[in-house]
Amino acid sequence: MSTPQPPMPQPTAAAPHWQGAPGTSYTSPIPVTRTHLGHALTSEWTKIRSVRSTLWTLGVFLLLVIGIGFLVAAQTQDTDFGDVPYTIPAFFGLILGQICLITLGVLVVSSEYGTGMIRTTFTASPQRHRVLAAKLIIFFLVAFAVSAFAIGLVGLFTSGMHGGASHVPWGGSVLKGALYVSLLGVLALAVGSMLRHSAGAITTMLGVVLVPAIMPAFLMMSESMRTIGEKMQEYNAPNALARIFSLDSENGTGGAQLGLLAGVTAAAIAGAFVLLERRDV
């Protein structure tokens, strides 16, 4: 019998020739830049000017403020402007027009949550506070510019019709009136960021504007609630605008009301930033 032979050793396969990793001299053809607030501002400006809701709400706002202002100015006489500014007709349009800015402020942020595009926004810009800050800045600038333009145009039209009838400066009413309604819109944006729901945020803001204007009539029926009713009547939105436009100049020029709105808006913005960082998308 033959003895079984041990298996012959197989030749070792040659190691494949792997391509080495690129050295430190490699440069990506894609330019890489550090992002900053300017990029977020550009993004938010592109969003706000490219959606239909902005055109519709601002268009209706201009139609209300300028249209009603022109109609009121056409029905006035020179004697109506003895101690009031020429921007008085714009006040009547702002009473309704402020609702448009409130609606737009909510939609600027809540529409992205409704469509789910907020995930894309936060993926492109993980710094959430930067996104919200850009939304607030862009919206405020747009709202203030459009409001000041509408109020100023009504003032120019009225002064052309009744030139020399009033010696009351009206530039301050343009700036303060535009600032007041713009802050209402910014407050709505902050509320929309916290609630993340368009209908809920708009309803909440309508309550903030309308309830203080309606409730004083009922609260002042009770002697114990009369003080609360008087304060609510003093600081509600219609009376605040009336003082800004010198319709109630005996009780101030609206500085206290404007300061209160600024404080409430700042508190709402702070709450929106805190909740934005603590909650998931």
Short mmCIF file of C-alpha atoms in Angstrom, two decimals:
data_model
loop_
_atom_site.label_atom_id
_atom_site.label_comp_id
_atom_site.label_asym_id
_atom_site.label_seq_id
_atom_site.Cartn_x
_atom_site.Cartn_y
_atom_site.Cartn_z
CA MET A 1 0.00 0.00 0.00
CA SER A 2 1.13 3.48 -0.77
CA THR A 3 1.38 6.05 1.97
CA PRO A 4 -0.98 9.07 1.46
CA GLN A 5 0.96 12.13 0.53
CA PRO A 6 0.45 15.37 2.50
CA PRO A 7 -1.25 18.17 0.57
CA MET A 8 1.04 20.40 -1.32
CA PRO A 9 1.23 24.01 -0.03
CA GLN A 10 -0.64 26.43 -2.25
CA PRO A 11 1.21 29.50 -3.50
CA THR A 12 0.27 32.65 -1.68
CA ALA A 13 -1.80 35.03 -3.78
CA ALA A 14 -0.21 38.36 -4.44
CA ALA A 15 -1.70 41.25 -2.46
CA PRO A 16 -3.87 43.47 -4.60
CA HIS A 17 -2.54 46.88 -5.46
CA TRP A 18 -4.79 49.30 -3.54
CA GLN A 19 -4.84 52.96 -4.46
CA GLY A 20 -3.56 55.05 -1.61
CA ALA A 21 -5.69 57.72 0.04
CA PRO A 22 -5.24 61.21 -1.32
CA GLY A 23 -2.64 63.24 0.45
CA THR A 24 -2.99 66.53 2.23
CA SER A 25 -2.66 68.38 -1.05
CA TYR A 26 -6.18 67.33 -2.13
CA THR A 27 -8.59 70.23 -2.51
CA SER A 28 -12.35 69.78 -2.83
CA PRO A 29 -13.79 71.37 -5.99
CA ILE A 30 -16.86 72.42 -3.97
CA PRO A 31 -16.29 75.71 -2.14
CA VAL A 32 -16.89 75.39 1.60
CA THR A 33 -17.81 78.54 3.53
CA ARG A 34 -18.82 79.03 7.12
CA THR A 35 -22.51 79.90 7.36
CA HIS A 36 -23.66 83.00 9.20
CA LEU A 37 -26.79 85.06 9.86
CA GLY A 38 -26.55 86.69 6.44
CA HIS A 39 -27.21 83.37 4.73
CA ALA A 40 -30.28 82.78 6.90
CA LEU A 41 -31.53 86.28 6.12
CA THR A 42 -31.15 85.67 2.39
CA SER A 43 -33.01 82.38 2.69
CA GLU A 44 -35.90 83.89 4.64
CA TRP A 45 -36.14 86.85 2.27
CA THR A 46 -36.39 84.43 -0.65
CA LYS A 47 -39.15 82.53 1.14
CA ILE A 48 -41.25 85.51 2.17
CA ARG A 49 -41.20 87.15 -1.26
CA SER A 50 -41.83 83.99 -3.26
CA VAL A 51 -45.00 82.66 -1.58
CA ARG A 52 -48.51 83.73 -2.47
CA SER A 53 -49.62 84.35 1.10
CA THR A 54 -47.25 87.33 1.34
CA LEU A 55 -48.58 88.94 -1.82
CA TRP A 56 -52.20 88.39 -0.83
CA THR A 57 -51.96 89.56 2.77
CA LEU A 58 -49.81 92.60 2.03
CA GLY A 59 -51.99 93.42 -0.99
CA VAL A 60 -55.13 93.37 1.15
CA PHE A 61 -53.34 95.40 3.83
CA LEU A 62 -52.42 98.11 1.32
CA LEU A 63 -55.91 98.07 -0.13
CA LEU A 64 -57.48 98.56 3.29
CA VAL A 65 -55.13 101.22 4.62
CA ILE A 66 -54.75 103.24 1.42
CA GLY A 67 -58.25 102.65 0.06
CA ILE A 68 -60.11 103.45 3.28
CA GLY A 69 -57.68 106.30 3.97
CA PHE A 70 -58.38 107.90 0.61
CA LEU A 71 -62.14 107.50 1.04
CA VAL A 72 -62.06 109.08 4.50
CA ALA A 73 -59.80 111.91 3.33
CA ALA A 74 -62.15 112.66 0.46
CA GLN A 75 -65.02 113.16 2.93
CA THR A 76 -63.14 115.58 5.20
CA GLN A 77 -62.96 119.35 5.28
CA ASP A 78 -60.10 121.71 6.05
CA THR A 79 -61.60 122.44 9.45
CA ASP A 80 -61.30 118.77 10.43
CA PHE A 81 -57.50 119.06 10.62
CA GLY A 82 -57.16 121.98 12.98
CA ASP A 83 -55.28 120.07 15.71
CA VAL A 84 -54.72 116.60 14.22
CA PRO A 85 -52.14 115.27 11.71
CA TYR A 86 -52.86 114.51 8.07
CA THR A 87 -52.41 110.80 8.73
CA ILE A 88 -55.73 110.55 10.61
CA PRO A 89 -57.52 108.86 7.64
CA ALA A 90 -54.96 106.02 7.72
CA PHE A 91 -56.05 105.17 11.27
CA PHE A 92 -59.39 103.79 10.06
CA GLY A 93 -57.68 101.49 7.57
CA LEU A 94 -55.16 100.26 10.14
CA ILE A 95 -57.93 99.08 12.46
CA LEU A 96 -58.70 96.39 9.88
CA GLY A 97 -55.31 96.19 8.20
CA GLN A 98 -53.52 95.07 11.35
CA ILE A 99 -55.32 91.72 11.05
CA CYS A 100 -53.48 91.14 7.75
CA LEU A 101 -50.06 91.62 9.36
CA ILE A 102 -51.05 89.36 12.23
CA THR A 103 -52.08 86.65 9.77
CA LEU A 104 -48.88 87.01 7.76
CA GLY A 105 -46.75 86.89 10.90
CA VAL A 106 -48.27 83.55 11.87
CA LEU A 107 -47.99 82.08 8.36
CA VAL A 108 -44.30 83.01 8.03
CA VAL A 109 -43.42 80.29 10.54
CA SER A 110 -46.46 78.01 10.95
CA SER A 111 -46.80 77.22 7.23
CA GLU A 112 -43.42 75.47 7.29
CA TYR A 113 -44.55 73.30 10.18
CA GLY A 114 -47.79 72.50 8.36
CA THR A 115 -46.05 71.36 5.17
CA GLY A 116 -43.11 69.68 6.93
CA MET A 117 -40.59 71.93 5.17
CA ILE A 118 -39.30 73.04 8.55
CA ARG A 119 -37.28 69.79 8.65
CA THR A 120 -35.50 70.82 5.45
CA THR A 121 -34.89 74.28 6.87
CA PHE A 122 -33.35 72.96 10.07
CA THR A 123 -31.29 70.40 8.13
CA ALA A 124 -29.81 73.16 5.99
CA SER A 125 -29.33 75.39 9.04
CA PRO A 126 -28.99 73.32 12.23
CA GLN A 127 -28.65 76.51 14.30
CA ARG A 128 -32.35 76.89 14.98
CA HIS A 129 -32.02 80.18 16.82
CA ARG A 130 -30.45 81.65 13.67
CA VAL A 131 -33.44 80.61 11.56
CA LEU A 132 -35.95 82.15 13.96
CA ALA A 133 -33.91 85.34 14.30
CA ALA A 134 -33.78 85.68 10.51
CA LYS A 135 -37.55 85.20 10.24
CA LEU A 136 -38.17 87.88 12.88
CA ILE A 137 -35.81 90.39 11.28
CA ILE A 138 -37.04 89.93 7.71
CA PHE A 139 -40.71 90.00 8.67
CA PHE A 140 -40.32 93.12 10.83
CA LEU A 141 -38.49 95.01 8.09
CA VAL A 142 -41.07 94.06 5.46
CA ALA A 143 -44.04 94.86 7.72
CA PHE A 144 -42.57 98.17 8.87
CA ALA A 145 -41.65 99.29 5.35
CA VAL A 146 -45.08 98.45 3.91
CA SER A 147 -46.93 100.03 6.87
CA ALA A 148 -44.88 103.23 6.78
CA PHE A 149 -45.39 103.48 3.02
CA ALA A 150 -49.17 103.08 3.30
CA ILE A 151 -49.55 105.56 6.19
CA GLY A 152 -47.22 108.07 4.57
CA LEU A 153 -49.03 107.86 1.23
CA VAL A 154 -52.35 108.57 2.91
CA GLY A 155 -50.75 111.51 4.74
CA LEU A 156 -49.37 112.94 1.51
CA PHE A 157 -52.72 112.54 -0.25
CA THR A 158 -54.57 114.23 2.61
CA SER A 159 -52.10 117.10 2.87
CA GLY A 160 -52.43 117.66 -0.88
CA MET A 161 -56.19 117.95 -0.53
CA HIS A 162 -56.14 120.13 2.59
CA GLY A 163 -52.81 121.93 2.35
CA GLY A 164 -52.24 124.40 5.19
CA ALA A 165 -55.21 123.19 7.23
CA SER A 166 -53.03 121.46 9.84
CA HIS A 167 -49.78 122.53 11.44
CA VAL A 168 -49.39 119.33 13.49
CA PRO A 169 -46.29 117.30 12.50
CA TRP A 170 -47.35 113.94 11.14
CA GLY A 171 -44.03 112.16 10.58
CA GLY A 172 -44.09 110.73 14.10
CA SER A 173 -47.49 109.14 13.55
CA VAL A 174 -46.15 107.42 10.44
CA LEU A 175 -43.23 105.87 12.32
CA LYS A 176 -45.10 104.99 15.51
CA GLY A 177 -48.16 103.70 13.68
CA ALA A 178 -46.01 101.47 11.46
CA LEU A 179 -44.01 100.31 14.49
CA TYR A 180 -47.15 99.39 16.44
CA VAL A 181 -48.76 97.23 13.77
CA SER A 182 -45.38 95.68 12.87
CA LEU A 183 -44.82 94.67 16.50
CA LEU A 184 -48.27 93.06 16.48
CA GLY A 185 -47.14 91.01 13.50
CA VAL A 186 -43.87 90.06 15.20
CA LEU A 187 -45.85 89.01 18.28
CA ALA A 188 -47.99 86.84 16.01
CA LEU A 189 -44.85 85.27 14.51
CA ALA A 190 -43.55 84.40 17.99
CA VAL A 191 -46.92 82.91 18.96
CA GLY A 192 -46.96 80.91 15.72
CA SER A 193 -43.49 79.55 16.50
CA MET A 194 -44.64 78.44 19.95
CA LEU A 195 -47.97 76.90 18.87
CA ARG A 196 -46.81 75.57 15.46
CA HIS A 197 -50.39 75.66 14.19
CA SER A 198 -51.76 78.33 11.86
CA ALA A 199 -55.40 78.30 12.94
CA GLY A 200 -54.57 78.14 16.65
CA ALA A 201 -52.03 80.96 16.48
CA ILE A 202 -54.28 83.25 14.40
CA THR A 203 -57.20 82.62 16.77
CA THR A 204 -54.99 83.38 19.77
CA MET A 205 -53.82 86.66 18.24
CA LEU A 206 -57.35 87.70 17.32
CA GLY A 207 -58.25 87.16 20.94
CA VAL A 208 -55.30 89.30 22.03
CA VAL A 209 -56.49 92.15 19.79
CA LEU A 210 -60.28 91.87 20.01
CA VAL A 211 -60.96 90.73 23.58
CA PRO A 212 -59.39 93.81 25.24
CA ALA A 213 -61.46 96.00 22.92
CA ILE A 214 -64.76 94.28 23.78
CA MET A 215 -64.43 93.21 27.41
CA PRO A 216 -64.17 96.70 29.04
CA ALA A 217 -67.80 97.41 28.22
CA PHE A 218 -68.82 94.42 30.36
CA LEU A 219 -66.18 94.74 33.07
CA MET A 220 -67.04 98.35 33.83
CA MET A 221 -70.61 97.35 34.64
CA SER A 222 -69.27 95.92 37.90
CA GLU A 223 -67.77 98.31 40.40
CA SER A 224 -65.22 95.75 41.57
CA MET A 225 -64.01 95.07 38.01
CA ARG A 226 -64.15 98.68 36.85
CA THR A 227 -60.42 99.35 37.35
CA ILE A 228 -59.47 96.32 35.27
CA GLY A 229 -61.90 97.37 32.56
CA GLU A 230 -60.48 100.89 32.44
CA LYS A 231 -56.91 99.64 32.12
CA MET A 232 -57.91 97.17 29.44
CA GLN A 233 -59.68 99.93 27.55
CA GLU A 234 -56.66 102.21 27.88
CA TYR A 235 -54.18 99.72 26.44
CA ASN A 236 -56.18 97.86 23.79
CA ALA A 237 -55.06 98.10 20.16
CA PRO A 238 -57.74 100.50 18.81
CA ASN A 239 -57.21 103.01 21.62
CA ALA A 240 -53.43 102.70 21.31
CA LEU A 241 -53.61 103.56 17.61
CA ALA A 242 -56.05 106.38 18.36
CA ARG A 243 -53.51 107.98 20.71
CA ILE A 244 -50.67 107.48 18.24
CA PHE A 245 -52.72 109.35 15.61
CA SER A 246 -53.67 112.10 18.12
CA LEU A 247 -57.36 111.21 18.23
CA ASP A 248 -57.03 111.00 22.02
CA SER A 249 -54.03 113.24 22.58
CA GLU A 250 -55.33 114.45 25.96
CA ASN A 251 -54.44 111.05 27.46
CA GLY A 252 -51.00 110.73 25.86
CA THR A 253 -49.41 110.04 22.52
CA GLY A 254 -49.39 106.24 22.69
CA GLY A 255 -45.89 105.87 24.12
CA ALA A 256 -47.04 103.79 27.09
CA GLN A 257 -49.14 101.51 24.88
CA LEU A 258 -46.25 101.10 22.45
CA GLY A 259 -43.90 100.26 25.31
CA LEU A 260 -46.29 97.64 26.70
CA LEU A 261 -46.62 95.98 23.30
CA ALA A 262 -42.83 95.98 22.89
CA GLY A 263 -42.43 94.32 26.30
CA VAL A 264 -45.04 91.65 25.59
CA THR A 265 -43.49 90.99 22.17
CA ALA A 266 -40.00 90.65 23.68
CA ALA A 267 -41.31 88.14 26.24
CA ALA A 268 -43.03 86.12 23.51
CA ILE A 269 -39.86 86.10 21.40
CA ALA A 270 -37.84 84.85 24.37
CA GLY A 271 -40.38 82.07 24.93
CA ALA A 272 -40.26 81.13 21.25
CA PHE A 273 -36.44 80.80 21.32
CA VAL A 274 -36.53 78.66 24.48
CA LEU A 275 -39.19 76.29 23.14
CA LEU A 276 -37.49 76.07 19.75
CA GLU A 277 -34.32 74.64 21.31
CA ARG A 278 -36.10 72.31 23.74
CA ARG A 279 -38.62 70.66 21.43
CA ASP A 280 -38.17 68.27 18.57
CA VAL A 281 -39.23 69.24 15.07
#
